[in-house]
Amino acid sequence: MKAVVIEDNEKIAYKEVPAPEPGPGEVRVKVAVCGICGSDIPRVFDHAAHSYPVILGHEFSGTVDRTGIGVEGIEPGMRVTAAPLVPCHECPDCKRGDYSLCGHYNFIGSRRQGAMAEYVVVPARNIVVLPNEVSFEQAATIEPATVSLHALRLAKYGQGRRMAVLGCGIIGLYAIQWANLLGAESVTAIGRGETGLQAAEAAGADAVFSTEKISEAELLQTLNSRGYDCVFECSGSGQTMALALQAVAKKGTVCYVGTPKKELTFPVRLWENINRKECWLTGSWMSYSAPFPGEEWRMAVEYMASGRLKLVPGIVHGIYPMERAAEVFETARGGGGRYLLCCEP
Ligand SMILES: [Zn+2]
Ligand SMILES: [Zn+2]
């Protein structure tokens, strides 16, 4: 089969490799579409790959092609996506349903071969069946959509709350939609570039602010006058990590979803917000709950199938044939949105 193989740091090859065979309890999927995640960029360019050679790709969709011994209820021809985390299902974290916290996990598209290829093999219990209403393109964004929902659930998200979403990448754009679907009173989006902010409006944000267009003082004043019950930090930049503590209302909740990329410094007066506002702070990691892969996955498929959770313009920046992966990775390196690779040109 053809696959995008990361052979070494910055070395991307589109080449012929043996197609994987499904073992007992495994399913082989013929890949239709696979997304390039922000976490794939350092795996290609910053020595963050778990090992070489590796086929990346953990946000994908396709059709079941073969099933291994002992697989029940999944048949060739079914349209599917799959949860990329392969937890041990045995440790105390897994037993509690906190699969994201498992310390003995495997991961499709990093620790085991991923979906930037014609075929990928996954455990049957990771398979999520797609209704016909969900396109392969949208299905390749289910994983990020579940990450946004997981964060909202962790922040004990309830109805009638004023939300602020910091960062308008795919996680932020799905967080805006989930917040509205789950009954937010209002959703404010804060981002940088024009494209992200337009997408945030299309996703249903009531107000959008660009950190590039207004001064930090002005932004703070606006945010403080509003006061947010829930602040979702989805970019991981130092600026928005700090802003989150300033934007949160008294007794509000800050949820850090974005992964910080640089060292962070919080001045005392900023950190003191946590004391003075008696706010709640939580982090969020991946998107799983019991029964595996979890309510996040069930809801994402259901809300996409009914058309309530949308692939709004701006979530996906482009769809390219897999053979152009090297060029697309180079473009995606500049940051911004999701790029999708498709198997059929
Ligand atoms: Zn990802
Ligand atoms: Zn475990």
Coordinates of C-alpha atoms and ligand atoms in Angstrom, one line a residue:
M1 CA 0.0 0.0 0.0
K2 CA 1.0 3.6 -0.3
A3 CA 1.7 5.5 2.9
V4 CA 3.2 8.8 4.2
V5 CA 6.1 7.6 6.2
I6 CA 8.1 9.8 8.6
E7 CA 11.6 8.3 8.3
D8 CA 13.5 10.8 10.4
N9 CA 13.1 14.3 11.6
E10 CA 11.9 16.5 8.7
K11 CA 12.0 13.4 6.4
I12 CA 8.6 12.7 4.9
A13 CA 8.3 10.0 2.2
Y14 CA 5.3 8.9 0.3
K15 CA 6.1 5.3 -0.5
E16 CA 5.1 1.7 -0.9
V17 CA 5.0 -0.3 2.4
P18 CA 3.4 -3.7 3.3
A19 CA -0.3 -3.3 4.1
P20 CA -1.0 -4.2 7.8
E21 CA -3.1 -7.3 8.6
P22 CA -5.7 -7.3 11.4
G23 CA -4.8 -9.5 14.3
P24 CA -7.3 -11.1 16.8
G25 CA -9.8 -8.4 17.9
E26 CA -8.6 -6.0 15.3
V27 CA -10.2 -4.3 12.3
R28 CA -8.5 -3.1 9.1
V29 CA -9.9 0.2 7.8
K30 CA -9.5 1.5 4.2
V31 CA -8.7 5.1 4.9
A32 CA -10.8 7.8 3.1
V33 CA -9.7 11.0 4.9
C34 CA -7.0 11.7 7.5
G35 CA -6.4 15.0 9.3
I36 CA -3.1 16.6 10.2
C37 CA -3.3 17.5 13.9
G38 CA -1.3 20.3 15.5
S39 CA 0.4 17.6 17.6
D40 CA 1.7 16.0 14.4
I41 CA 3.8 19.1 13.5
P42 CA 6.4 18.6 16.2
R43 CA 6.4 14.8 15.4
V44 CA 7.6 15.7 11.9
F45 CA 9.7 18.8 12.5
D46 CA 10.8 18.9 16.2
H47 CA 12.1 15.4 17.0
A48 CA 8.8 14.6 18.9
A49 CA 8.1 11.3 17.0
H50 CA 7.9 8.3 19.3
S51 CA 10.1 6.3 16.9
Y52 CA 11.1 6.0 13.3
P53 CA 9.8 5.1 10.8
V54 CA 6.3 6.0 11.7
I55 CA 3.0 6.5 9.8
L56 CA 1.2 9.4 11.6
G57 CA -2.5 10.1 11.5
H58 CA -5.0 9.7 14.3
E59 CA -8.0 11.7 13.1
F60 CA -9.4 9.7 10.3
S61 CA -12.4 8.0 8.6
G62 CA -12.9 5.2 6.2
T63 CA -14.5 1.9 5.4
V64 CA -14.0 -1.4 7.2
D65 CA -12.1 -3.7 4.9
R66 CA -11.2 -6.8 6.9
T67 CA -11.8 -8.1 10.5
G68 CA -9.6 -10.3 12.7
I69 CA -10.6 -13.3 14.6
G70 CA -13.1 -12.7 17.4
V71 CA -14.5 -9.4 16.1
E72 CA -18.2 -9.2 16.4
G73 CA -20.7 -6.6 15.2
I74 CA -18.3 -4.9 12.8
E75 CA -18.5 -5.9 9.1
P76 CA -16.5 -5.1 6.0
G77 CA -18.2 -2.1 4.2
M78 CA -19.2 -0.2 7.4
R79 CA -18.3 3.5 7.4
V80 CA -16.3 4.2 10.5
T81 CA -13.9 6.4 12.4
A82 CA -11.8 5.3 15.4
A83 CA -10.7 6.6 18.7
P84 CA -6.9 6.8 18.5
L85 CA -6.1 6.1 22.2
V86 CA -5.5 2.5 23.0
P87 CA -5.6 2.4 26.8
C88 CA -4.7 -0.7 28.9
H89 CA -8.3 -1.0 30.2
E90 CA -6.8 -2.6 33.3
C91 CA -5.1 0.1 35.5
P92 CA -6.9 2.1 38.2
D93 CA -7.3 5.1 35.9
C94 CA -8.9 2.9 33.2
K95 CA -11.1 1.1 35.7
R96 CA -12.4 4.5 36.8
G97 CA -13.1 5.4 33.2
D98 CA -10.3 8.0 33.0
Y99 CA -8.8 6.4 30.0
S100 CA -7.0 9.7 29.0
L101 CA -5.0 9.3 32.1
C102 CA -3.8 5.7 31.5
G103 CA -0.1 5.4 31.9
H104 CA 0.2 2.2 29.9
Y105 CA -1.4 3.3 26.7
N106 CA -0.7 2.9 23.0
F107 CA -1.7 5.5 20.4
I108 CA -2.7 5.1 16.8
G109 CA -0.6 7.4 14.6
S110 CA 2.3 7.9 17.1
R111 CA 3.1 4.8 19.2
R112 CA 1.6 2.5 16.6
Q113 CA 1.1 3.0 12.9
G114 CA -1.5 5.6 11.9
A115 CA -3.9 6.4 9.1
M116 CA -1.9 8.5 6.6
A117 CA -1.9 5.4 4.5
E118 CA -4.3 3.3 2.4
Y119 CA -5.0 1.0 5.3
V120 CA -4.8 1.3 9.1
V121 CA -5.4 -1.5 11.7
V122 CA -7.2 -0.6 14.9
P123 CA -8.6 -2.5 17.9
A124 CA -12.3 -3.3 17.3
R125 CA -13.3 -1.6 20.5
N126 CA -11.9 1.7 19.2
I127 CA -14.2 1.6 16.2
V128 CA -17.0 4.2 16.0
V129 CA -19.6 3.5 13.3
L130 CA -20.7 6.4 11.2
P131 CA -24.3 7.1 10.1
N132 CA -24.6 8.0 6.4
E133 CA -25.4 11.6 7.2
V134 CA -21.8 12.2 8.5
S135 CA -19.4 12.7 5.6
F136 CA -15.9 11.3 5.7
E137 CA -14.4 14.8 5.8
Q138 CA -16.5 15.7 8.8
A139 CA -15.8 12.4 10.4
A140 CA -12.1 13.1 10.2
T141 CA -12.8 16.0 12.7
I142 CA -14.7 13.9 15.2
E143 CA -11.7 13.4 17.4
P144 CA -11.0 17.2 17.9
A145 CA -14.8 17.7 18.4
T146 CA -14.7 15.1 21.2
V147 CA -11.7 16.9 22.8
S148 CA -13.8 20.1 23.0
L149 CA -16.8 18.3 24.5
H150 CA -14.6 16.5 27.1
A151 CA -13.3 19.9 28.3
L152 CA -16.8 21.3 28.6
R153 CA -17.8 18.2 30.6
L154 CA -14.8 18.5 32.9
A155 CA -15.7 22.2 33.6
K156 CA -19.1 20.9 34.8
Y157 CA -20.6 23.0 32.0
G158 CA -24.2 23.9 32.6
Q159 CA -26.9 25.9 30.9
G160 CA -27.2 29.6 31.0
R161 CA -23.6 30.4 31.4
R162 CA -21.5 33.1 29.8
M163 CA -18.6 31.5 28.0
A164 CA -15.3 32.8 26.7
V165 CA -13.4 30.7 24.2
L166 CA -9.7 31.7 23.8
G167 CA -8.2 30.4 20.5
C168 CA -10.2 29.8 17.3
G169 CA -8.5 26.7 16.0
I170 CA -10.5 23.5 15.5
I171 CA -10.9 22.8 19.3
G172 CA -12.1 26.4 19.9
L173 CA -14.5 26.3 17.0
Y174 CA -16.1 23.1 18.2
A175 CA -16.1 24.3 21.8
I176 CA -18.2 27.4 20.7
Q177 CA -20.7 25.1 19.0
W178 CA -20.9 22.7 21.9
A179 CA -21.4 25.6 24.4
N180 CA -24.3 26.9 22.4
L181 CA -25.8 23.4 21.8
L182 CA -25.7 22.8 25.6
G183 CA -27.4 26.0 26.4
A184 CA -24.9 28.8 26.8
E185 CA -26.3 32.3 27.5
S186 CA -23.6 33.8 25.4
V187 CA -20.3 32.8 23.8
T188 CA -17.4 35.2 23.2
A189 CA -14.5 34.2 21.1
I190 CA -11.0 35.6 21.3
G191 CA -8.5 34.8 18.6
R192 CA -5.8 36.3 16.4
G193 CA -6.2 35.9 12.6
E194 CA -9.2 37.1 10.6
T195 CA -10.0 33.6 9.3
G196 CA -10.3 32.1 12.8
L197 CA -12.6 34.9 14.0
Q198 CA -14.8 34.7 10.9
A199 CA -15.1 30.9 11.5
A200 CA -15.9 31.6 15.2
E201 CA -18.8 33.8 14.1
A202 CA -20.0 31.1 11.7
A203 CA -19.7 28.6 14.6
G204 CA -22.1 30.8 16.6
A205 CA -20.0 33.1 18.8
D206 CA -22.0 36.2 19.8
A207 CA -19.0 38.4 20.0
V208 CA -15.4 38.1 18.6
F209 CA -12.3 40.0 19.6
S210 CA -8.9 39.9 17.9
T211 CA -5.8 40.1 20.0
E212 CA -4.2 41.7 17.0
K213 CA -6.7 44.5 16.6
I214 CA -7.3 45.9 20.0
S215 CA -4.8 46.6 22.8
E216 CA -4.4 44.2 25.7
A217 CA -5.7 46.9 28.1
E218 CA -8.8 47.5 25.9
L219 CA -9.4 43.7 25.6
L220 CA -9.1 43.3 29.4
Q221 CA -11.5 46.1 30.1
T222 CA -14.1 44.5 27.7
L223 CA -13.6 41.1 29.2
N224 CA -13.8 42.3 32.8
S225 CA -17.0 44.2 32.1
R226 CA -18.5 41.0 30.8
G227 CA -17.1 38.5 33.4
Y228 CA -17.2 34.9 32.2
D229 CA -18.6 31.9 34.2
C230 CA -16.5 29.6 32.0
V231 CA -13.3 30.3 30.2
F232 CA -11.8 27.8 27.8
E233 CA -8.2 28.3 26.8
C234 CA -7.7 26.4 23.6
S235 CA -4.5 27.8 22.1
G236 CA -1.8 27.2 24.7
S237 CA -0.2 30.6 24.0
G238 CA 1.3 32.4 27.0
Q239 CA -0.9 35.4 26.3
T240 CA -4.2 33.6 26.4
M241 CA -3.1 31.3 29.3
A242 CA -2.7 34.6 31.3
L243 CA -5.8 36.2 29.9
A244 CA -8.0 33.3 31.0
L245 CA -7.3 34.1 34.7
Q246 CA -8.3 37.7 34.1
A247 CA -11.4 37.0 32.1
V248 CA -13.0 34.5 34.5
A249 CA -15.7 35.8 36.8
K250 CA -15.8 35.3 40.5
K251 CA -16.5 31.6 41.3
G252 CA -16.1 30.9 37.6
T253 CA -14.2 28.0 36.0
V254 CA -11.1 28.1 33.8
C255 CA -10.4 25.1 31.7
Y256 CA -7.0 24.8 30.0
V257 CA -7.3 22.7 26.9
G258 CA -4.4 24.0 24.7
T259 CA -1.0 22.5 25.3
P260 CA 1.5 25.2 26.2
K261 CA 4.5 25.3 23.9
K262 CA 6.8 27.7 25.8
E263 CA 7.8 28.3 29.5
L264 CA 5.1 30.3 31.3
T265 CA 5.4 33.0 33.9
F266 CA 2.5 34.3 35.9
P267 CA 3.1 37.5 37.9
V268 CA 1.8 37.4 41.4
R269 CA -1.0 39.9 40.7
L270 CA -2.2 37.6 37.9
W271 CA -2.0 34.4 39.9
E272 CA -3.7 36.0 42.8
N273 CA -6.9 36.1 40.7
I274 CA -7.3 32.4 41.6
N275 CA -7.5 33.4 45.3
R276 CA -9.4 36.6 45.0
K277 CA -12.0 35.3 42.6
E278 CA -12.3 31.9 44.3
C279 CA -12.3 30.4 40.8
W280 CA -12.0 26.8 39.7
L281 CA -9.2 25.6 37.6
T282 CA -9.0 22.4 35.6
G283 CA -7.0 21.0 32.7
S284 CA -8.4 18.7 30.1
W285 CA -6.6 15.9 28.3
M286 CA -8.0 14.1 25.3
S287 CA -11.6 12.9 25.2
Y288 CA -12.5 9.7 26.9
S289 CA -15.1 8.4 29.4
A290 CA -16.8 5.1 30.3
P291 CA -18.0 3.1 28.5
F292 CA -15.0 3.4 26.1
P293 CA -14.5 5.5 24.1
G294 CA -17.2 7.4 25.8
E295 CA -20.1 9.8 25.8
E296 CA -18.0 12.4 24.0
W297 CA -17.8 10.1 20.9
R298 CA -21.4 9.0 21.0
M299 CA -22.6 12.6 21.3
A300 CA -20.2 13.9 18.5
V301 CA -21.6 11.4 16.1
E302 CA -25.2 12.0 17.1
Y303 CA -24.9 15.8 16.9
M304 CA -23.1 15.6 13.5
A305 CA -25.6 13.2 12.0
S306 CA -28.5 15.5 13.0
G307 CA -26.7 18.5 11.6
R308 CA -26.4 20.4 14.9
L309 CA -22.6 20.1 15.1
K310 CA -21.3 21.5 11.8
L311 CA -18.2 21.5 9.8
V312 CA -18.4 25.3 9.5
P313 CA -16.1 27.0 7.0
G314 CA -12.7 27.7 8.5
I315 CA -12.5 24.4 10.5
V316 CA -10.8 22.7 7.5
H317 CA -8.3 24.8 5.5
G318 CA -7.8 22.4 2.6
I319 CA -8.2 18.8 1.4
Y320 CA -5.3 17.3 -0.6
P321 CA -4.3 14.0 -2.0
M322 CA -2.1 12.0 0.3
E323 CA 0.8 12.1 -2.1
R324 CA 1.2 15.8 -1.5
A325 CA 1.6 15.2 2.3
A326 CA 5.2 16.7 2.5
E327 CA 4.0 20.0 0.9
V328 CA 0.9 20.1 3.1
F329 CA 2.9 19.5 6.3
E330 CA 5.1 22.4 5.3
T331 CA 2.0 24.6 5.0
A332 CA 0.5 23.3 8.2
R333 CA 3.7 24.1 10.0
G334 CA 2.8 27.7 9.9
G335 CA 0.0 27.0 12.3
G336 CA -3.7 27.7 11.9
G337 CA -6.3 25.2 10.8
R338 CA -6.8 21.6 9.9
Y339 CA -5.5 20.2 6.7
L340 CA -7.0 16.9 5.5
L341 CA -5.3 14.3 3.4
C342 CA -7.5 12.0 1.3
C343 CA -6.6 8.6 -0.1
E344 CA -8.5 8.9 -3.3
P345 CA -7.2 11.8 -5.4
Ligands
ZN1 ZN -5.0 15.3 17.4
ZN2 ZN -4.9 2.0 31.8

